[in-house]
PDB file of C-alpha atoms and ligand atoms in Angstrom:
ATOM      1  CA  MET A  77       3.231  97.425  38.640  1.00 43.00           C
ATOM      2  CA  MET A  78       1.932 100.766  38.039  1.00 40.00           C
ATOM      3  CA  THR A  79       2.553 102.107  34.609  1.00 42.00           C
ATOM      4  CA  PHE A  80       3.261 105.670  33.648  1.00 38.00           C
ATOM      5  CA  LYS A  81      -0.294 105.560  31.940  1.00 45.00           C
ATOM      6  CA  HIS A  82      -1.783 104.334  35.245  1.00 49.00           C
ATOM      7  CA  ALA A  83       0.007 106.956  37.348  1.00 39.00           C
ATOM      8  CA  ALA A  84      -1.267 109.775  35.076  1.00 39.00           C
ATOM      9  CA  ARG A  85      -4.693 108.605  35.116  1.00 50.00           C
ATOM     10  CA  ALA A  86      -4.662 108.293  38.939  1.00 43.00           C
ATOM     11  CA  LEU A  87      -3.108 111.728  39.092  1.00 39.00           C
ATOM     12  CA  HIS A  88      -5.874 113.072  36.793  1.00 46.00           C
ATOM     13  CA  SER A  89      -8.742 111.559  38.903  1.00 49.00           C
ATOM     14  CA  GLU A  90      -7.205 112.776  41.934  1.00 44.00           C
ATOM     15  CA  ALA A  91      -7.143 116.218  40.475  1.00 44.00           C
ATOM     16  CA  LYS A  92     -10.681 115.964  39.503  1.00 50.00           C
ATOM     17  CA  SER A  93     -11.871 115.073  42.792  1.00 50.00           C
ATOM     18  CA  SER A  94      -9.775 117.798  44.405  1.00 47.00           C
ATOM     19  CA  GLY A  95     -11.441 120.344  42.179  1.00 49.00           C
ATOM     20  CA  MET A  96      -8.221 120.620  39.941  1.00 57.00           C
ATOM     21  CA  THR A  97      -8.425 120.363  36.078  1.00 71.00           C
ATOM     22  CA  PRO A  98      -5.606 119.755  33.787  1.00 83.00           C
ATOM     23  CA  LEU A  99      -6.658 123.205  32.223  1.00 91.00           C
ATOM     24  CA  ASN A 100      -5.518 124.884  35.317  1.00 93.00           C
ATOM     25  CA  GLY A 101      -3.701 128.167  34.282  1.00 95.00           C
ATOM     26  CA  LYS A 102      -4.632 127.869  30.651  1.00 96.00           C
ATOM     27  CA  PHE A 103      -6.042 130.665  28.371  1.00 98.00           C
ATOM     28  CA  ILE A 104      -8.399 129.536  25.532  1.00 98.00           C
ATOM     29  CA  VAL A 105      -9.857 131.853  22.996  1.00 98.00           C
ATOM     30  CA  PHE A 106     -13.105 131.285  21.189  1.00 98.00           C
ATOM     31  CA  ASP A 107     -13.434 133.241  17.869  1.00 98.00           C
ATOM     32  CA  GLY A 108     -14.852 133.416  14.621  1.00 98.00           C
ATOM     33  CA  GLY A 109     -17.500 135.574  12.578  1.00 96.00           C
ATOM     34  CA  GLU A 110     -20.759 136.678  13.837  1.00 92.00           C
ATOM     35  CA  GLY A 111     -23.443 133.983  14.276  1.00 93.00           C
ATOM     36  CA  CYS A 112     -20.875 131.108  14.154  1.00 96.00           C
ATOM     37  CA  GLY A 113     -21.818 129.898  17.709  1.00 96.00           C
ATOM     38  CA  LYS A 114     -18.645 130.665  19.438  1.00 97.00           C
ATOM     39  CA  SER A 115     -20.396 132.321  22.397  1.00 97.00           C
ATOM     40  CA  THR A 116     -22.560 129.394  22.992  1.00 97.00           C
ATOM     41  CA  GLN A 117     -19.786 127.149  23.030  1.00 98.00           C
ATOM     42  CA  ALA A 118     -17.747 129.186  25.356  1.00 98.00           C
ATOM     43  CA  ARG A 119     -20.447 129.036  27.817  1.00 98.00           C
ATOM     44  CA  LEU A 120     -20.983 125.172  27.387  1.00 98.00           C
ATOM     45  CA  LEU A 121     -17.210 124.701  28.029  1.00 97.00           C
ATOM     46  CA  GLN A 122     -17.284 126.906  31.134  1.00 97.00           C
ATOM     47  CA  GLN A 123     -20.246 124.924  32.516  1.00 97.00           C
ATOM     48  CA  ARG A 124     -18.567 121.443  31.813  1.00 95.00           C
ATOM     49  CA  LEU A 125     -15.448 122.597  33.431  1.00 95.00           C
ATOM     50  CA  GLU A 126     -17.236 124.122  36.457  1.00 95.00           C
ATOM     51  CA  ALA A 127     -19.293 120.940  36.792  1.00 94.00           C
ATOM     52  CA  GLY A 128     -15.921 119.031  37.260  1.00 91.00           C
ATOM     53  CA  GLY A 129     -14.839 121.666  39.995  1.00 92.00           C
ATOM     54  CA  ALA A 130     -12.807 123.994  37.818  1.00 94.00           C
ATOM     55  CA  ARG A 131     -12.651 127.759  38.655  1.00 96.00           C
ATOM     56  CA  VAL A 132     -13.253 129.335  35.320  1.00 97.00           C
ATOM     57  CA  LEU A 133     -13.169 132.999  34.291  1.00 98.00           C
ATOM     58  CA  LEU A 134     -15.238 133.600  31.019  1.00 98.00           C
ATOM     59  CA  VAL A 135     -14.750 137.013  29.496  1.00 98.00           C
ATOM     60  CA  ARG A 136     -15.618 138.941  26.397  1.00 98.00           C
ATOM     61  CA  ASP A 137     -13.293 141.001  24.315  1.00 98.00           C
ATOM     62  CA  PRO A 138     -13.774 143.916  24.031  1.00 98.00           C
ATOM     63  CA  GLY A 139     -15.517 144.460  27.461  1.00 98.00           C
ATOM     64  CA  SER A 140     -15.518 142.505  30.876  1.00 98.00           C
ATOM     65  CA  THR A 141     -13.984 145.471  32.727  1.00 98.00           C
ATOM     66  CA  ARG A 142     -15.517 148.804  33.532  1.00 98.00           C
ATOM     67  CA  VAL A 143     -13.071 150.700  31.298  1.00 98.00           C
ATOM     68  CA  GLY A 144     -13.153 147.840  28.516  1.00 98.00           C
ATOM     69  CA  GLU A 145     -17.080 148.112  28.256  1.00 98.00           C
ATOM     70  CA  MET A 146     -16.790 151.709  27.823  1.00 98.00           C
ATOM     71  CA  ILE A 147     -14.500 151.225  25.126  1.00 98.00           C
ATOM     72  CA  ARG A 148     -16.749 148.603  23.640  1.00 98.00           C
ATOM     73  CA  GLY A 149     -19.731 151.232  23.651  1.00 97.00           C
ATOM     74  CA  VAL A 150     -17.368 153.789  21.704  1.00 98.00           C
ATOM     75  CA  VAL A 151     -16.096 151.308  19.140  1.00 97.00           C
ATOM     76  CA  LEU A 152     -19.324 149.584  18.307  1.00 96.00           C
ATOM     77  CA  ASP A 153     -21.583 152.717  18.230  1.00 96.00           C
ATOM     78  CA  PRO A 154     -23.110 153.075  14.919  1.00 94.00           C
ATOM     79  CA  ASP A 155     -23.014 156.919  15.524  1.00 95.00           C
ATOM     80  CA  HIS A 156     -19.311 156.866  15.501  1.00 97.00           C
ATOM     81  CA  GLY A 157     -18.862 156.457  11.755  1.00 95.00           C
ATOM     82  CA  GLU A 158     -15.780 158.863  11.781  1.00 97.00           C
ATOM     83  CA  ILE A 159     -13.445 156.410  13.670  1.00 98.00           C
ATOM     84  CA  VAL A 160     -10.460 155.634  11.337  1.00 97.00           C
ATOM     85  CA  MET A 161      -9.052 152.180  11.219  1.00 97.00           C
ATOM     86  CA  ARG A 162      -6.033 152.631  13.241  1.00 98.00           C
ATOM     87  CA  CYS A 163      -8.024 154.301  15.848  1.00 98.00           C
ATOM     88  CA  GLU A 164     -10.386 151.413  15.798  1.00 98.00           C
ATOM     89  CA  MET A 165      -7.437 148.811  16.103  1.00 98.00           C
ATOM     90  CA  MET A 166      -5.942 150.766  19.037  1.00 98.00           C
ATOM     91  CA  LEU A 167      -9.307 150.909  20.876  1.00 98.00           C
ATOM     92  CA  TYR A 168      -9.756 147.055  20.702  1.00 98.00           C
ATOM     93  CA  MET A 169      -6.281 146.751  22.061  1.00 98.00           C
ATOM     94  CA  ALA A 170      -6.716 149.292  24.752  1.00 98.00           C
ATOM     95  CA  ALA A 171      -9.660 147.359  25.984  1.00 98.00           C
ATOM     96  CA  ARG A 172      -7.664 144.267  25.736  1.00 98.00           C
ATOM     97  CA  ALA A 173      -4.678 145.674  27.696  1.00 98.00           C
ATOM     98  CA  GLN A 174      -7.256 146.776  30.383  1.00 98.00           C
ATOM     99  CA  MET A 175      -8.794 143.116  30.627  1.00 98.00           C
ATOM    100  CA  MET A 176      -5.351 141.539  30.675  1.00 98.00           C
ATOM    101  CA  GLY A 177      -3.914 143.604  33.322  1.00 98.00           C
ATOM    102  CA  GLU A 178      -7.071 143.752  35.526  1.00 98.00           C
ATOM    103  CA  ILE A 179      -8.552 140.337  35.226  1.00 98.00           C
ATOM    104  CA  ILE A 180      -6.967 137.786  32.918  1.00 98.00           C
ATOM    105  CA  LEU A 181      -3.258 137.874  34.265  1.00 98.00           C
ATOM    106  CA  PRO A 182      -4.406 137.805  37.760  1.00 98.00           C
ATOM    107  CA  ALA A 183      -6.730 134.714  37.057  1.00 98.00           C
ATOM    108  CA  LEU A 184      -3.985 132.775  35.222  1.00 98.00           C
ATOM    109  CA  ALA A 185      -1.567 133.537  38.001  1.00 98.00           C
ATOM    110  CA  ASP A 186      -4.333 132.174  40.457  1.00 98.00           C
ATOM    111  CA  ASN A 187      -4.433 128.992  38.407  1.00 96.00           C
ATOM    112  CA  GLN A 188      -7.940 129.472  36.865  1.00 97.00           C
ATOM    113  CA  VAL A 189      -9.045 128.476  33.519  1.00 97.00           C
ATOM    114  CA  VAL A 190      -9.483 131.515  31.386  1.00 98.00           C
ATOM    115  CA  ILE A 191     -11.994 131.261  28.469  1.00 98.00           C
ATOM    116  CA  CYS A 192     -11.986 134.537  26.265  1.00 98.00           C
ATOM    117  CA  ASP A 193     -14.765 135.262  23.775  1.00 98.00           C
ATOM    118  CA  ARG A 194     -12.716 136.946  20.753  1.00 98.00           C
ATOM    119  CA  PHE A 195      -9.270 138.029  21.227  1.00 98.00           C
ATOM    120  CA  VAL A 196      -6.392 139.405  19.159  1.00 98.00           C
ATOM    121  CA  SER A 197      -7.457 136.768  16.561  1.00 98.00           C
ATOM    122  CA  SER A 198     -10.480 139.109  15.863  1.00 98.00           C
ATOM    123  CA  THR A 199      -8.319 142.154  15.289  1.00 98.00           C
ATOM    124  CA  LEU A 200      -6.257 139.994  12.775  1.00 98.00           C
ATOM    125  CA  ALA A 201      -9.486 139.161  11.062  1.00 98.00           C
ATOM    126  CA  TYR A 202     -11.534 142.337  11.188  1.00 98.00           C
ATOM    127  CA  GLN A 203      -8.929 145.210  10.989  1.00 98.00           C
ATOM    128  CA  LEU A 204      -6.171 143.330   8.987  1.00 98.00           C
ATOM    129  CA  GLY A 205      -5.624 145.390   5.682  1.00 97.00           C
ATOM    130  CA  GLY A 206      -7.731 148.235   6.794  1.00 95.00           C
ATOM    131  CA  ASP A 207      -5.697 151.552   5.997  1.00 96.00           C
ATOM    132  CA  GLY A 208      -2.873 149.142   5.179  1.00 97.00           C
ATOM    133  CA  LEU A 209      -2.531 147.657   8.526  1.00 98.00           C
ATOM    134  CA  SER A 210      -0.394 144.401   8.431  1.00 98.00           C
ATOM    135  CA  ALA A 211      -0.526 141.490  10.461  1.00 98.00           C
ATOM    136  CA  ASP A 212       3.003 142.272  11.938  1.00 98.00           C
ATOM    137  CA  GLU A 213       1.912 145.747  12.952  1.00 98.00           C
ATOM    138  CA  ILE A 214      -1.174 144.371  14.667  1.00 98.00           C
ATOM    139  CA  ARG A 215       0.877 141.621  16.420  1.00 98.00           C
ATOM    140  CA  ALA A 216       3.416 144.140  17.583  1.00 98.00           C
ATOM    141  CA  VAL A 217       0.598 146.314  19.357  1.00 98.00           C
ATOM    142  CA  ALA A 218      -0.652 143.102  20.749  1.00 98.00           C
ATOM    143  CA  GLU A 219       2.600 142.126  22.269  1.00 98.00           C
ATOM    144  CA  ILE A 220       2.480 145.458  24.329  1.00 98.00           C
ATOM    145  CA  ALA A 221      -1.288 144.995  25.076  1.00 98.00           C
ATOM    146  CA  LEU A 222      -0.869 141.324  26.362  1.00 98.00           C
ATOM    147  CA  ARG A 223       2.746 141.702  28.043  1.00 97.00           C
ATOM    148  CA  GLY A 224       3.719 138.829  25.931  1.00 97.00           C
ATOM    149  CA  ARG A 225       1.181 136.404  27.375  1.00 98.00           C
ATOM    150  CA  TRP A 226      -0.357 134.981  24.309  1.00 98.00           C
ATOM    151  CA  PRO A 227      -3.511 132.432  24.364  1.00 98.00           C
ATOM    152  CA  ASP A 228      -2.595 128.788  24.725  1.00 97.00           C
ATOM    153  CA  LEU A 229      -5.162 127.717  22.302  1.00 97.00           C
ATOM    154  CA  THR A 230      -7.476 129.662  19.953  1.00 98.00           C
ATOM    155  CA  LEU A 231     -10.513 127.954  18.453  1.00 98.00           C
ATOM    156  CA  ILE A 232     -11.673 129.327  15.258  1.00 98.00           C
ATOM    157  CA  PHE A 233     -15.381 128.701  14.623  1.00 98.00           C
ATOM    158  CA  ASP A 234     -16.132 128.667  11.021  1.00 98.00           C
ATOM    159  CA  MET A 235     -19.138 128.441   8.583  1.00 96.00           C
ATOM    160  CA  PRO A 236     -20.013 129.848   5.175  1.00 94.00           C
ATOM    161  CA  VAL A 237     -20.847 133.791   5.706  1.00 92.00           C
ATOM    162  CA  GLU A 238     -24.288 133.231   4.120  1.00 91.00           C
ATOM    163  CA  HIS A 239     -25.151 130.616   6.886  1.00 90.00           C
ATOM    164  CA  SER A 240     -23.861 132.759   9.624  1.00 90.00           C
ATOM    165  CA  ARG A 241     -25.454 135.976   8.385  1.00 84.00           C
ATOM    166  CA  ASN A 242     -28.774 134.159   8.346  1.00 87.00           C
ATOM    167  CA  ARG A 243     -28.322 133.329  12.080  1.00 85.00           C
ATOM    168  CA  VAL A 244     -27.439 137.000  12.714  1.00 83.00           C
ATOM    169  CA  ARG A 245     -30.498 138.112  10.739  1.00 81.00           C
ATOM    170  CA  ALA A 246     -32.735 135.785  12.885  1.00 81.00           C
ATOM    171  CA  LYS A 247     -31.114 137.268  16.040  1.00 74.00           C
ATOM    172  CA  PHE A 248     -32.103 140.727  14.968  1.00 74.00           C
ATOM    173  CA  GLU A 249     -35.703 139.606  14.384  1.00 75.00           C
ATOM    174  CA  GLN A 250     -35.981 138.365  18.038  1.00 68.00           C
ATOM    175  CA  ARG A 251     -34.925 142.053  19.057  1.00 65.00           C
ATOM    176  CA  THR A 252     -33.482 140.903  22.376  1.00 71.00           C
ATOM    177  CA  GLU A 253     -30.986 138.458  23.709  1.00 67.00           C
ATOM    178  CA  THR A 254     -29.415 137.374  26.886  1.00 70.00           C
ATOM    179  CA  LEU A 255     -25.695 138.288  27.117  1.00 66.00           C
ATOM    180  CA  PHE A 256     -23.603 137.844  30.242  1.00 66.00           C
ATOM    181  CA  GLY A 257     -26.733 137.381  32.337  1.00 70.00           C
ATOM    182  CA  GLU A 258     -28.478 140.491  31.043  1.00 70.00           C
ATOM    183  CA  GLN A 259     -31.557 141.059  28.782  1.00 70.00           C
ATOM    184  CA  VAL A 260     -30.063 143.331  25.917  1.00 67.00           C
ATOM    185  CA  LYS A 261     -31.540 145.008  22.894  1.00 64.00           C
ATOM    186  CA  VAL A 262     -30.138 143.816  19.746  1.00 70.00           C
ATOM    187  CA  VAL A 263     -29.067 146.555  17.199  1.00 76.00           C
ATOM    188  CA  LYS A 264     -26.616 146.167  14.456  1.00 84.00           C
ATOM    189  CA  ASP A 265     -23.181 147.563  15.587  1.00 90.00           C
ATOM    190  CA  ARG A 266     -20.862 149.579  13.492  1.00 91.00           C
ATOM    191  CA  ILE A 267     -18.865 146.339  12.403  1.00 90.00           C
ATOM    192  CA  GLU A 268     -21.993 144.216  11.880  1.00 88.00           C
ATOM    193  CA  GLN A 269     -23.388 146.893   9.426  1.00 89.00           C
ATOM    194  CA  ARG A 270     -20.341 146.337   7.046  1.00 91.00           C
ATOM    195  CA  PRO A 271     -21.141 144.749   3.693  1.00 91.00           C
ATOM    196  CA  GLU A 272     -21.118 140.934   3.068  1.00 91.00           C
ATOM    197  CA  ALA A 273     -17.789 141.201   1.130  1.00 94.00           C
ATOM    198  CA  TYR A 274     -16.038 142.444   4.169  1.00 95.00           C
ATOM    199  CA  HIS A 275     -17.360 139.502   6.107  1.00 95.00           C
ATOM    200  CA  GLU A 276     -16.155 136.983   3.688  1.00 96.00           C
ATOM    201  CA  GLN A 277     -12.655 138.658   3.862  1.00 97.00           C
ATOM    202  CA  VAL A 278     -12.917 138.470   7.789  1.00 97.00           C
ATOM    203  CA  ARG A 279     -13.639 134.529   7.367  1.00 97.00           C
ATOM    204  CA  GLN A 280     -10.551 134.269   5.019  1.00 98.00           C
ATOM    205  CA  ASN A 281      -8.381 136.082   7.572  1.00 98.00           C
ATOM    206  CA  TYR A 282      -9.490 133.604  10.236  1.00 98.00           C
ATOM    207  CA  LEU A 283      -8.705 130.626   8.098  1.00 98.00           C
ATOM    208  CA  ALA A 284      -5.190 132.090   7.321  1.00 98.00           C
ATOM    209  CA  GLN A 285      -4.523 132.264  11.035  1.00 98.00           C
ATOM    210  CA  VAL A 286      -5.256 128.654  11.469  1.00 98.00           C
ATOM    211  CA  GLU A 287      -2.983 127.771   8.515  1.00 98.00           C
ATOM    212  CA  ARG A 288      -0.173 129.894   9.678  1.00 98.00           C
ATOM    213  CA  ASP A 289       0.111 128.632  13.225  1.00 97.00           C
ATOM    214  CA  PRO A 290      -1.705 125.289  13.441  1.00 96.00           C
ATOM    215  CA  GLU A 291      -0.194 124.387  16.708  1.00 94.00           C
ATOM    216  CA  ARG A 292      -1.827 127.244  18.621  1.00 96.00           C
ATOM    217  CA  HIS A 293      -5.142 127.448  16.478  1.00 97.00           C
ATOM    218  CA  LYS A 294      -7.966 124.781  15.663  1.00 97.00           C
ATOM    219  CA  LEU A 295     -10.578 125.035  13.096  1.00 98.00           C
ATOM    220  CA  ILE A 296     -14.164 124.020  14.297  1.00 98.00           C
ATOM    221  CA  ASP A 297     -16.923 123.552  11.948  1.00 97.00           C
ATOM    222  CA  GLY A 298     -19.620 125.666  13.520  1.00 97.00           C
ATOM    223  CA  ALA A 299     -22.357 124.346  11.177  1.00 96.00           C
ATOM    224  CA  HIS A 300     -23.059 121.178  13.263  1.00 96.00           C
ATOM    225  CA  PRO A 301     -25.668 120.822  15.984  1.00 97.00           C
ATOM    226  CA  VAL A 302     -24.669 122.641  19.302  1.00 97.00           C
ATOM    227  CA  GLU A 303     -23.943 119.289  21.086  1.00 97.00           C
ATOM    228  CA  ARG A 304     -21.736 117.925  18.332  1.00 98.00           C
ATOM    229  CA  VAL A 305     -19.769 121.005  18.136  1.00 98.00           C
ATOM    230  CA  HIS A 306     -19.197 120.977  21.788  1.00 98.00           C
ATOM    231  CA  GLN A 307     -17.644 117.393  21.477  1.00 97.00           C
ATOM    232  CA  HIS A 308     -15.506 118.739  18.674  1.00 97.00           C
ATOM    233  CA  VAL A 309     -14.447 121.536  20.996  1.00 98.00           C
ATOM    234  CA  VAL A 310     -13.539 119.084  23.870  1.00 96.00           C
ATOM    235  CA  GLN A 311     -11.493 116.841  21.413  1.00 96.00           C
ATOM    236  CA  ALA A 312      -9.626 119.841  20.042  1.00 95.00           C
ATOM    237  CA  ILE A 313      -8.569 120.975  23.408  1.00 94.00           C
ATOM    238  CA  SER A 314      -7.732 117.655  24.814  1.00 92.00           C
ATOM    239  CA  GLN A 315      -5.710 117.032  21.450  1.00 89.00           C
ATOM    240  CA  VAL A 316      -3.871 120.467  21.002  1.00 84.00           C
ATOM    241  CA  LEU A 317      -2.996 120.605  24.625  1.00 83.00           C
ATOM    242  CA  GLY A 318      -2.331 117.041  25.147  1.00 80.00           C
ATOM    243  CA  LEU A 319      -4.907 116.707  27.949  1.00 79.00           C
ATOM    244  CA  ASP A 320      -7.625 114.219  28.904  1.00 78.00           C
ATOM    245  CA  LEU A 321     -10.764 116.436  29.650  1.00 78.00           C
TER     246      LEU A 321
HETATM  247  P1  TMP B 475     -19.439 140.510  19.518  1.00 70.62           P
HETATM  248  O1  TMP B 475     -18.500 140.514  20.808  1.00 70.62           O
HETATM  249  O2  TMP B 475     -20.950 140.891  20.103  1.00 70.62           O
HETATM  250  O3  TMP B 475     -19.174 139.611  18.616  1.00 70.62           O
HETATM  251  O4  TMP B 475     -19.256 141.878  18.823  1.00 70.62           O
HETATM  252  C1  TMP B 475     -17.971 142.497  18.771  1.00 70.62           C
HETATM  253  C2  TMP B 475     -17.815 143.122  17.466  1.00 70.62           C
HETATM  254  O5  TMP B 475     -16.419 143.832  17.431  1.00 70.62           O
HETATM  255  C3  TMP B 475     -17.786 142.080  16.318  1.00 70.62           C
HETATM  256  O6  TMP B 475     -18.516 142.807  15.219  1.00 70.62           O
HETATM  257  C4  TMP B 475     -16.531 141.934  15.840  1.00 70.62           C
HETATM  258  C5  TMP B 475     -15.845 143.324  16.225  1.00 70.62           C
HETATM  259  N1  TMP B 475     -14.383 143.113  16.609  1.00 70.62           N
HETATM  260  C6  TMP B 475     -13.539 143.709  15.905  1.00 70.62           C
HETATM  261  O7  TMP B 475     -13.757 144.214  14.720  1.00 70.62           O
HETATM  262  N2  TMP B 475     -12.026 143.648  16.296  1.00 70.62           N
HETATM  263  C7  TMP B 475     -11.726 142.927  17.432  1.00 70.62           C
HETATM  264  O8  TMP B 475     -10.554 143.007  17.672  1.00 70.62           O
HETATM  265  C8  TMP B 475     -12.741 142.392  18.271  1.00 70.62           C
HETATM  266  C9  TMP B 475     -12.385 141.846  19.621  1.00 70.62           C
HETATM  267  C10 TMP B 475     -13.984 142.501  17.741  1.00 70.62           C
END
């Protein structure tokens, strides 16, 4: 007799062989402080899912649209020191609204898996408290930018700030890196230039988000070797979304 478990397994392998994945139409965010390995891990998950036949959209926030990349240039330019915190928050949200409308919502409607490198969770970590901005205010603006479609799961990559800042320092010593297929010059952006204490607060703001909403956030220890962290990512997605990846 075919049990429910057998049926689910059969459906799952059928889905796999037909290029479907249980993650179809899901929206997953990879976030955390600089140098914590989130972008590497986002690419690894993309490769794993695509190898299984899934259609995956990998995007970075801010960016990934023409307008979003222009806003990214404005908000991260170290020469734009005069940008006030509320403008900074709105610029990130504007880039995000464009990315949602232009590519993320259509991809989700098309049943693709969307992996996003940073998202609202970054604003709730980096802009929270600046010029008195509260989490409720940031969430209210995000609700408009996202049209109410929040991520299904946000993975927060965490490691001690000293450790992640050392990784960032090593990146600057190399001077160039490959980002989204392009070789780019590495210069400290407006946010990266902020002092160590700011980045420590950013870390605490990320941890607070996991504590506040553990159903949609999962903490990943980024200090382990890349392959081990990847296993933790797969486990976390399987567990939180109730899937067998
Ligand atoms: P990255 O995409 O190369 O990590 O750089 C983006 C920078 O922008 C990084 O320093 C974090 C910062 N940031 C914010 O301050 N708020 C946000 O909402 C987002 C998405 C990024």
